[in-house]
JSON list of C-alpha atoms in Angstrom, two decimals:
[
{"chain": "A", "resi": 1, "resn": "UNK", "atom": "CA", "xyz": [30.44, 74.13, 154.76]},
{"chain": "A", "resi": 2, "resn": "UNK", "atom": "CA", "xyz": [29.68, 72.01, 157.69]},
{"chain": "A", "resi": 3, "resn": "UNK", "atom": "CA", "xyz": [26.23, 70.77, 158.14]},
{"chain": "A", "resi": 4, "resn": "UNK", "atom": "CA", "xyz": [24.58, 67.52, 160.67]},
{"chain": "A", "resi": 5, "resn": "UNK", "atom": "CA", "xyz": [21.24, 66.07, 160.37]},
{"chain": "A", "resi": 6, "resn": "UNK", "atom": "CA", "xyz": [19.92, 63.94, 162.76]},
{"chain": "A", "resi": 7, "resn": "UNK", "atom": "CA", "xyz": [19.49, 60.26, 161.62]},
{"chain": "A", "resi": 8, "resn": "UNK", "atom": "CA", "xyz": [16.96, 58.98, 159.15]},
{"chain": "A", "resi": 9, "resn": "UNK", "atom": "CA", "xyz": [15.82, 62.72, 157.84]},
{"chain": "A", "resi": 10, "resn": "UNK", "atom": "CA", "xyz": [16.82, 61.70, 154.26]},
{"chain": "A", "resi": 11, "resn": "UNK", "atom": "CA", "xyz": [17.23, 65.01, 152.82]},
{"chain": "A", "resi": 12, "resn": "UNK", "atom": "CA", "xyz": [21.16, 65.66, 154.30]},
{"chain": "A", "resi": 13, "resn": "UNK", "atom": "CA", "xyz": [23.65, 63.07, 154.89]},
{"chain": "A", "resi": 14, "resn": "UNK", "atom": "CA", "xyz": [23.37, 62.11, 158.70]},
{"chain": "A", "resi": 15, "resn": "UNK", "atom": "CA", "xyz": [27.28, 62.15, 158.90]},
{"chain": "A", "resi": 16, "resn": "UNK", "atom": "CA", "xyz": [29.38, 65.26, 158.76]},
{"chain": "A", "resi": 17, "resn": "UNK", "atom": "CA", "xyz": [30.27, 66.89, 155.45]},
{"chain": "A", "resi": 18, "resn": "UNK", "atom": "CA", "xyz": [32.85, 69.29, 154.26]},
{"chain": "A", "resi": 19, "resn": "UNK", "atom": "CA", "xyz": [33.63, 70.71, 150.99]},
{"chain": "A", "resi": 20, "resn": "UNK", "atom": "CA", "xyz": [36.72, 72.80, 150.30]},
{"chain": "A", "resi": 21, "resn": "UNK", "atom": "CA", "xyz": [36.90, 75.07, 147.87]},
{"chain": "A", "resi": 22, "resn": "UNK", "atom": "CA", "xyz": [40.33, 75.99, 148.12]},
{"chain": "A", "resi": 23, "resn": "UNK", "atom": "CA", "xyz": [41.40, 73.39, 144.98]},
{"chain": "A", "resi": 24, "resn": "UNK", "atom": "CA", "xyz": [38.21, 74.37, 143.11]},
{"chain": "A", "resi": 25, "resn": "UNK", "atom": "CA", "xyz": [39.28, 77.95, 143.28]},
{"chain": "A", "resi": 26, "resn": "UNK", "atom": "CA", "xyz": [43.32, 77.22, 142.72]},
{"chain": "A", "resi": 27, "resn": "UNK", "atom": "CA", "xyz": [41.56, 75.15, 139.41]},
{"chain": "A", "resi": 28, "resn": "UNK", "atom": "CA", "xyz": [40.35, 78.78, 138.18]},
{"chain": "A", "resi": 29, "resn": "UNK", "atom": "CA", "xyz": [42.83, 80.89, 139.11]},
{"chain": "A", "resi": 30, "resn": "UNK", "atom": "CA", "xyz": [45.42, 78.10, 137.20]},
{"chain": "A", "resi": 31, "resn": "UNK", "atom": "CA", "xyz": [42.90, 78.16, 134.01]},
{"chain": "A", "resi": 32, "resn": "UNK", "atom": "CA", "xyz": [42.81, 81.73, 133.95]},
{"chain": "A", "resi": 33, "resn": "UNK", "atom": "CA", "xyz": [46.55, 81.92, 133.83]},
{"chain": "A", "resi": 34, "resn": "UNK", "atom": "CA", "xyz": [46.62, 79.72, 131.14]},
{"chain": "A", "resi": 35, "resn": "UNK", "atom": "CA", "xyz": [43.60, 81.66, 128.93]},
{"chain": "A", "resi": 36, "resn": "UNK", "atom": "CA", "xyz": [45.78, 84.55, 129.43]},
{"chain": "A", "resi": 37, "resn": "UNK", "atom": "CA", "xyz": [49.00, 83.38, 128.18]},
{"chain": "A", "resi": 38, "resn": "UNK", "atom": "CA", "xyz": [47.25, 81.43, 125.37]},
{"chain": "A", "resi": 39, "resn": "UNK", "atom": "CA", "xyz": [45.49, 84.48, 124.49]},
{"chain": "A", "resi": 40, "resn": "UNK", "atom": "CA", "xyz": [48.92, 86.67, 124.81]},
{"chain": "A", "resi": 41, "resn": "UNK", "atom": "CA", "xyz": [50.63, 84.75, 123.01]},
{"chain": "A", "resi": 42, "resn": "UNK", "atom": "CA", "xyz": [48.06, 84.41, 119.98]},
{"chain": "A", "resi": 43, "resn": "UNK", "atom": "CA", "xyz": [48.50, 88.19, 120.17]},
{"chain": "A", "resi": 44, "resn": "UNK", "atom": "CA", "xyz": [52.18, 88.67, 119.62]},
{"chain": "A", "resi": 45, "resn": "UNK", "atom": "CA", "xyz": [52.24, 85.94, 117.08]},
{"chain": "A", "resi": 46, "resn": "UNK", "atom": "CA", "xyz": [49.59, 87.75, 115.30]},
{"chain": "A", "resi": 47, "resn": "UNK", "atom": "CA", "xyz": [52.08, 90.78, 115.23]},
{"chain": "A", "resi": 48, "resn": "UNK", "atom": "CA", "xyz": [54.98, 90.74, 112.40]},
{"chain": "A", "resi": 49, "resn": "UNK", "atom": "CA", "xyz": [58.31, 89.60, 113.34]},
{"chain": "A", "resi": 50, "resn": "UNK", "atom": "CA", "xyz": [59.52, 93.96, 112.53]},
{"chain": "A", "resi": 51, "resn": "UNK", "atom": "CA", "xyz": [56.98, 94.70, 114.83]},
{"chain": "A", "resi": 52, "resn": "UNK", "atom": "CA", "xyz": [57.63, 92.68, 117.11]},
{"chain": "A", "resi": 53, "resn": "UNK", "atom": "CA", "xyz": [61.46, 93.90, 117.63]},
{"chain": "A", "resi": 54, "resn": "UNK", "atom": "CA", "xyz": [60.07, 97.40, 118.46]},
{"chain": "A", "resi": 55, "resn": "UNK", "atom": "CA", "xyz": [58.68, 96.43, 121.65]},
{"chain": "A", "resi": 56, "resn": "UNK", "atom": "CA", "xyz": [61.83, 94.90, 123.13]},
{"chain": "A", "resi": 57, "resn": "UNK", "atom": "CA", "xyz": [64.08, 96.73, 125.39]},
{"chain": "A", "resi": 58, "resn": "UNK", "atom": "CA", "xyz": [67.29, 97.13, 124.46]},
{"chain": "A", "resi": 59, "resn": "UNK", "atom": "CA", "xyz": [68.67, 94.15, 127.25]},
{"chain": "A", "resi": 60, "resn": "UNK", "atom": "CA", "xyz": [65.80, 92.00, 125.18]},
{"chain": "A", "resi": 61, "resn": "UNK", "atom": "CA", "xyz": [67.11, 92.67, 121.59]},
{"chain": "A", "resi": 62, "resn": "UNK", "atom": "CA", "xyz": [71.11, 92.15, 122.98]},
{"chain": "A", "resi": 63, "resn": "UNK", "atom": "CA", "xyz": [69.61, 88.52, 124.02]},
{"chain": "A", "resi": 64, "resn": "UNK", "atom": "CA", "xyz": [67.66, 88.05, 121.38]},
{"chain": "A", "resi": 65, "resn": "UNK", "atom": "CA", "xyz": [70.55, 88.76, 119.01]},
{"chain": "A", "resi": 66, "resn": "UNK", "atom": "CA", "xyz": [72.97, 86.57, 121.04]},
{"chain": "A", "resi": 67, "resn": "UNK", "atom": "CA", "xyz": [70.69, 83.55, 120.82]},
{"chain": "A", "resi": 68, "resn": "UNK", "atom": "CA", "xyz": [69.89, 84.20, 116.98]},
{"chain": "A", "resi": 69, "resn": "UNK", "atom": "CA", "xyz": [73.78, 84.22, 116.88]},
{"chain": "A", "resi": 70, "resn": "UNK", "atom": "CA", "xyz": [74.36, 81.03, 119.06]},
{"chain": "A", "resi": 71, "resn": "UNK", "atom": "CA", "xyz": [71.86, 79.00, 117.01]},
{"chain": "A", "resi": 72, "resn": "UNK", "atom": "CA", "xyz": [73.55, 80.02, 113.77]},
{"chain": "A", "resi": 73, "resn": "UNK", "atom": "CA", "xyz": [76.84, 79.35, 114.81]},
{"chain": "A", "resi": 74, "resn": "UNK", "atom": "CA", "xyz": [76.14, 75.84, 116.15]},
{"chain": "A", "resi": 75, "resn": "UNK", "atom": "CA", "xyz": [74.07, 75.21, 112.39]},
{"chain": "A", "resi": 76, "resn": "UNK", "atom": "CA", "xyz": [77.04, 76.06, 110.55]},
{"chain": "A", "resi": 77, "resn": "UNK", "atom": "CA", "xyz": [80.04, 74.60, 112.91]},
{"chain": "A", "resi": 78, "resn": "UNK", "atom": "CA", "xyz": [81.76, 71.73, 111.63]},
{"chain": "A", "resi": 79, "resn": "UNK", "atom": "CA", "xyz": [84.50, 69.55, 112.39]},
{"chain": "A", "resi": 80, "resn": "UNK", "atom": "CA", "xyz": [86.26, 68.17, 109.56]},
{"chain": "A", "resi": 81, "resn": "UNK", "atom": "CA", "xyz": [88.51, 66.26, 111.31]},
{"chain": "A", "resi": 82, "resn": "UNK", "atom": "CA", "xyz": [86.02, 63.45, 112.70]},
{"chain": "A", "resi": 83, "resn": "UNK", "atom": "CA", "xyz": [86.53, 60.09, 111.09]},
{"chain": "A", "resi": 84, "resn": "UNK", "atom": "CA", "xyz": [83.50, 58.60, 108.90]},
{"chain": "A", "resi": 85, "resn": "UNK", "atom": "CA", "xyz": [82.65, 56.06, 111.61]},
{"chain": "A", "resi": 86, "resn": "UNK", "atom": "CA", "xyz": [81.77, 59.70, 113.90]},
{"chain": "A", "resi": 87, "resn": "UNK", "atom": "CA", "xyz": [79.91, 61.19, 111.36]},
{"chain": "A", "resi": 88, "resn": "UNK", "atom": "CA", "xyz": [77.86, 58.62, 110.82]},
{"chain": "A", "resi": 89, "resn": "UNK", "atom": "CA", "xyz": [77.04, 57.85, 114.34]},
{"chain": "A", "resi": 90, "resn": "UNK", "atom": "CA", "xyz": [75.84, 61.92, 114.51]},
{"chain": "A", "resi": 91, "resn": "UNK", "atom": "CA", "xyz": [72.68, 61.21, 112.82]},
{"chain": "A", "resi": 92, "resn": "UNK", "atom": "CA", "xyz": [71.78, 58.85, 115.24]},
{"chain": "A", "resi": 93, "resn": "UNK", "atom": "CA", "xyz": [73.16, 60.55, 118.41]},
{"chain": "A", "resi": 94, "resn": "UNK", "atom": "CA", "xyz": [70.77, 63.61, 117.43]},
{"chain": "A", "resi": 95, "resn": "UNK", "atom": "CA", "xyz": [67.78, 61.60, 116.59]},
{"chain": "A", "resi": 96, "resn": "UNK", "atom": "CA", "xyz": [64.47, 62.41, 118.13]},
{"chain": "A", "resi": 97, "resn": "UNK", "atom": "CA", "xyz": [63.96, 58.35, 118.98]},
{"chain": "A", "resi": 98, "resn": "UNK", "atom": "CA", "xyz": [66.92, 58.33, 120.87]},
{"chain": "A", "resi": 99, "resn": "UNK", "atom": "CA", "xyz": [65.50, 61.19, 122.60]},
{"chain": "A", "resi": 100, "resn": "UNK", "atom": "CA", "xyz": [62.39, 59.58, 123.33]},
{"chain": "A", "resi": 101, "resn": "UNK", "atom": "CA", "xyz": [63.91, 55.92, 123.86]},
{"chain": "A", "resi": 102, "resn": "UNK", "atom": "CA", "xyz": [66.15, 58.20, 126.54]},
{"chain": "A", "resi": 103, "resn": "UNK", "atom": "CA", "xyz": [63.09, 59.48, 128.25]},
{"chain": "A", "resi": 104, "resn": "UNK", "atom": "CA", "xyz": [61.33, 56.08, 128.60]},
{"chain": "A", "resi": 105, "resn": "UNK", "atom": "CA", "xyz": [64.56, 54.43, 130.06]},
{"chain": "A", "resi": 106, "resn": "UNK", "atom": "CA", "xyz": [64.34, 57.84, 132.87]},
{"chain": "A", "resi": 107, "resn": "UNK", "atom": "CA", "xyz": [60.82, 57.31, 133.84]},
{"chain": "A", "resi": 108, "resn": "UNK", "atom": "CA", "xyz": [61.69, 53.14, 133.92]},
{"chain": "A", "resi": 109, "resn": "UNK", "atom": "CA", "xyz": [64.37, 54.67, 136.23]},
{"chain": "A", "resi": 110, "resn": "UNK", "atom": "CA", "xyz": [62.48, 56.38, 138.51]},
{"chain": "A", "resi": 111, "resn": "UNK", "atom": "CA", "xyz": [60.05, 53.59, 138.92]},
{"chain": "A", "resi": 112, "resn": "UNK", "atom": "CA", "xyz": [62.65, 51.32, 139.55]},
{"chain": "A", "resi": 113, "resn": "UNK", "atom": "CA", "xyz": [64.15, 53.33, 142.55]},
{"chain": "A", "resi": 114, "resn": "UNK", "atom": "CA", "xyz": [60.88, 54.01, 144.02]},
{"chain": "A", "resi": 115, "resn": "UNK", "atom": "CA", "xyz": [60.31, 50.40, 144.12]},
{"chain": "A", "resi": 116, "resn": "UNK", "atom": "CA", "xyz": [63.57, 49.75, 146.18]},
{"chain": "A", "resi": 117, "resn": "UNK", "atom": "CA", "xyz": [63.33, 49.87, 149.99]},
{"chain": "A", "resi": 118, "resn": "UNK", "atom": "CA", "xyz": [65.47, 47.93, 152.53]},
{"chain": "A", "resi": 119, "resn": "UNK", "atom": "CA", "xyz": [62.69, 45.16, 153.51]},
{"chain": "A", "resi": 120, "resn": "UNK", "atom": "CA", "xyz": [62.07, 44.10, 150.10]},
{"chain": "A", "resi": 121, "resn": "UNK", "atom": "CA", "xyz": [62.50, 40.48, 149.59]},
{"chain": "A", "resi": 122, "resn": "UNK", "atom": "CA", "xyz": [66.50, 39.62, 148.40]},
{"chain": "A", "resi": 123, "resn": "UNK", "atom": "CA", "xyz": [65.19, 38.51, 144.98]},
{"chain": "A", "resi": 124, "resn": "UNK", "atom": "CA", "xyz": [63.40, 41.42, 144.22]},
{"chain": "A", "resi": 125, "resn": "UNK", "atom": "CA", "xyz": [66.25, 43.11, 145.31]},
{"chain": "A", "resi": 126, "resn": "UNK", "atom": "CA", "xyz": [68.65, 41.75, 143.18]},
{"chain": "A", "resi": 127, "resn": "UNK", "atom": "CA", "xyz": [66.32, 42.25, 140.32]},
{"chain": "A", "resi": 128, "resn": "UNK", "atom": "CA", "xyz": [66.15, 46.22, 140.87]},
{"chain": "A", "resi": 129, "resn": "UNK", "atom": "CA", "xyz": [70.05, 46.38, 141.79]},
{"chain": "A", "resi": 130, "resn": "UNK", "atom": "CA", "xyz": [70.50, 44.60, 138.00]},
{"chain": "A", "resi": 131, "resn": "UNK", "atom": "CA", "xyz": [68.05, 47.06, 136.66]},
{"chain": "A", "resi": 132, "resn": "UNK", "atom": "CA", "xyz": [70.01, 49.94, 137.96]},
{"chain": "A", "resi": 133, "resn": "UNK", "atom": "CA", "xyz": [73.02, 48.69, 136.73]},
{"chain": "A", "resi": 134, "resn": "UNK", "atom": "CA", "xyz": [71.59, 48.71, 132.87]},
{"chain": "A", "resi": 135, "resn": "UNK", "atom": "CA", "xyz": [70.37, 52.21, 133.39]},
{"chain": "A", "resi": 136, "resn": "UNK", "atom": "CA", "xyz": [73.71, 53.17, 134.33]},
{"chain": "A", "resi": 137, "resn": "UNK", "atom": "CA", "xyz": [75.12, 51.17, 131.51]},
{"chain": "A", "resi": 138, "resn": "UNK", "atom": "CA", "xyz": [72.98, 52.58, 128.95]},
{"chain": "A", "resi": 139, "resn": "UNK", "atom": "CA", "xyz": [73.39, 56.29, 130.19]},
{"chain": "A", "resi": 140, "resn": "UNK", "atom": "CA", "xyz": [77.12, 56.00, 129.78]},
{"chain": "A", "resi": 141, "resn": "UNK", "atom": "CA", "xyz": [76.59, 54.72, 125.97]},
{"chain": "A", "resi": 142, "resn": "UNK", "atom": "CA", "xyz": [74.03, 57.48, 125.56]},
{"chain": "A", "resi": 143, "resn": "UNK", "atom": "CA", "xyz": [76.66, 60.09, 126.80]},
{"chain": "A", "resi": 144, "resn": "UNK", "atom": "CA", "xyz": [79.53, 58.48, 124.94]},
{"chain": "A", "resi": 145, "resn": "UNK", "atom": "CA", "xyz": [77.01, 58.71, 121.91]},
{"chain": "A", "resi": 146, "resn": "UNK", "atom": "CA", "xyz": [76.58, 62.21, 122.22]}
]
């Protein structure tokens, strides 16, 4: 709403407000959502795994199958002919702080390039350029890693 009082009346503002309500409302609707699949998915968890399968189409259970398939496959596949040295590296290549210490270096990535612009000082410059260089360097060992 809109609303002017003339100076010094000391109930209303004497400059213009306005209040949207637009985000306020896009707030709800967005919590609502999230209630709903919170409470959905409570729901089907709650139901056994058996009954579960009965309310899949048939498209569903193909997929379903197919990706219970494609997970047990990639447990059980092994390569026997990787040296020692590659096996033992494995461990580490699937680790969850590798993972994470992968994630950090992204976000220091993106921060990096959003610092860069063309009239930075030539020090700082040269700074971010070396930055982006390690990045690069260490997402080539990740890769090689993995």
């Amino acid at each position: 709403f809109l609303c002017a009082a003339p100076p010094g009346d000391g109930t209303v503002p004497s400059h213009r407000t306005h209040v949207n309500a637009l985000p306020l409302i896009l707030l709800e609707i967005l919590a609502n959502m999230t209630l709903y699949q919170a409470l959905n998915a409570i729901m089907v968890n709650s139901i056994g795994v058996t009954k579960r399968r009965a309310f899949l189409t048939g498209p569903q259970k193909c997929w379903d199958a197919t990706v219970t398939a494609v997970q047990t496959a990639r447990r059980e596949f092994v390569r026997t002919t990787q040296s020692v040295g590659i096996q033992s590296l494995q461990p580490l290549a699937n680790s969850d702080r590798l993972e994470g210490l992968t994630q950090t270096v992204i976000l220091a990535n993106i921060l990096v390039m959003l610092l860069q612009s063309s009239d930075s000082p030539p020090a700082e410059i040269a700074v971010l350029d070396t930055l982006n260089e390690i990045f690069v360097v260490f997402y080539c060992m990740e890769q090689g890693l993995k």
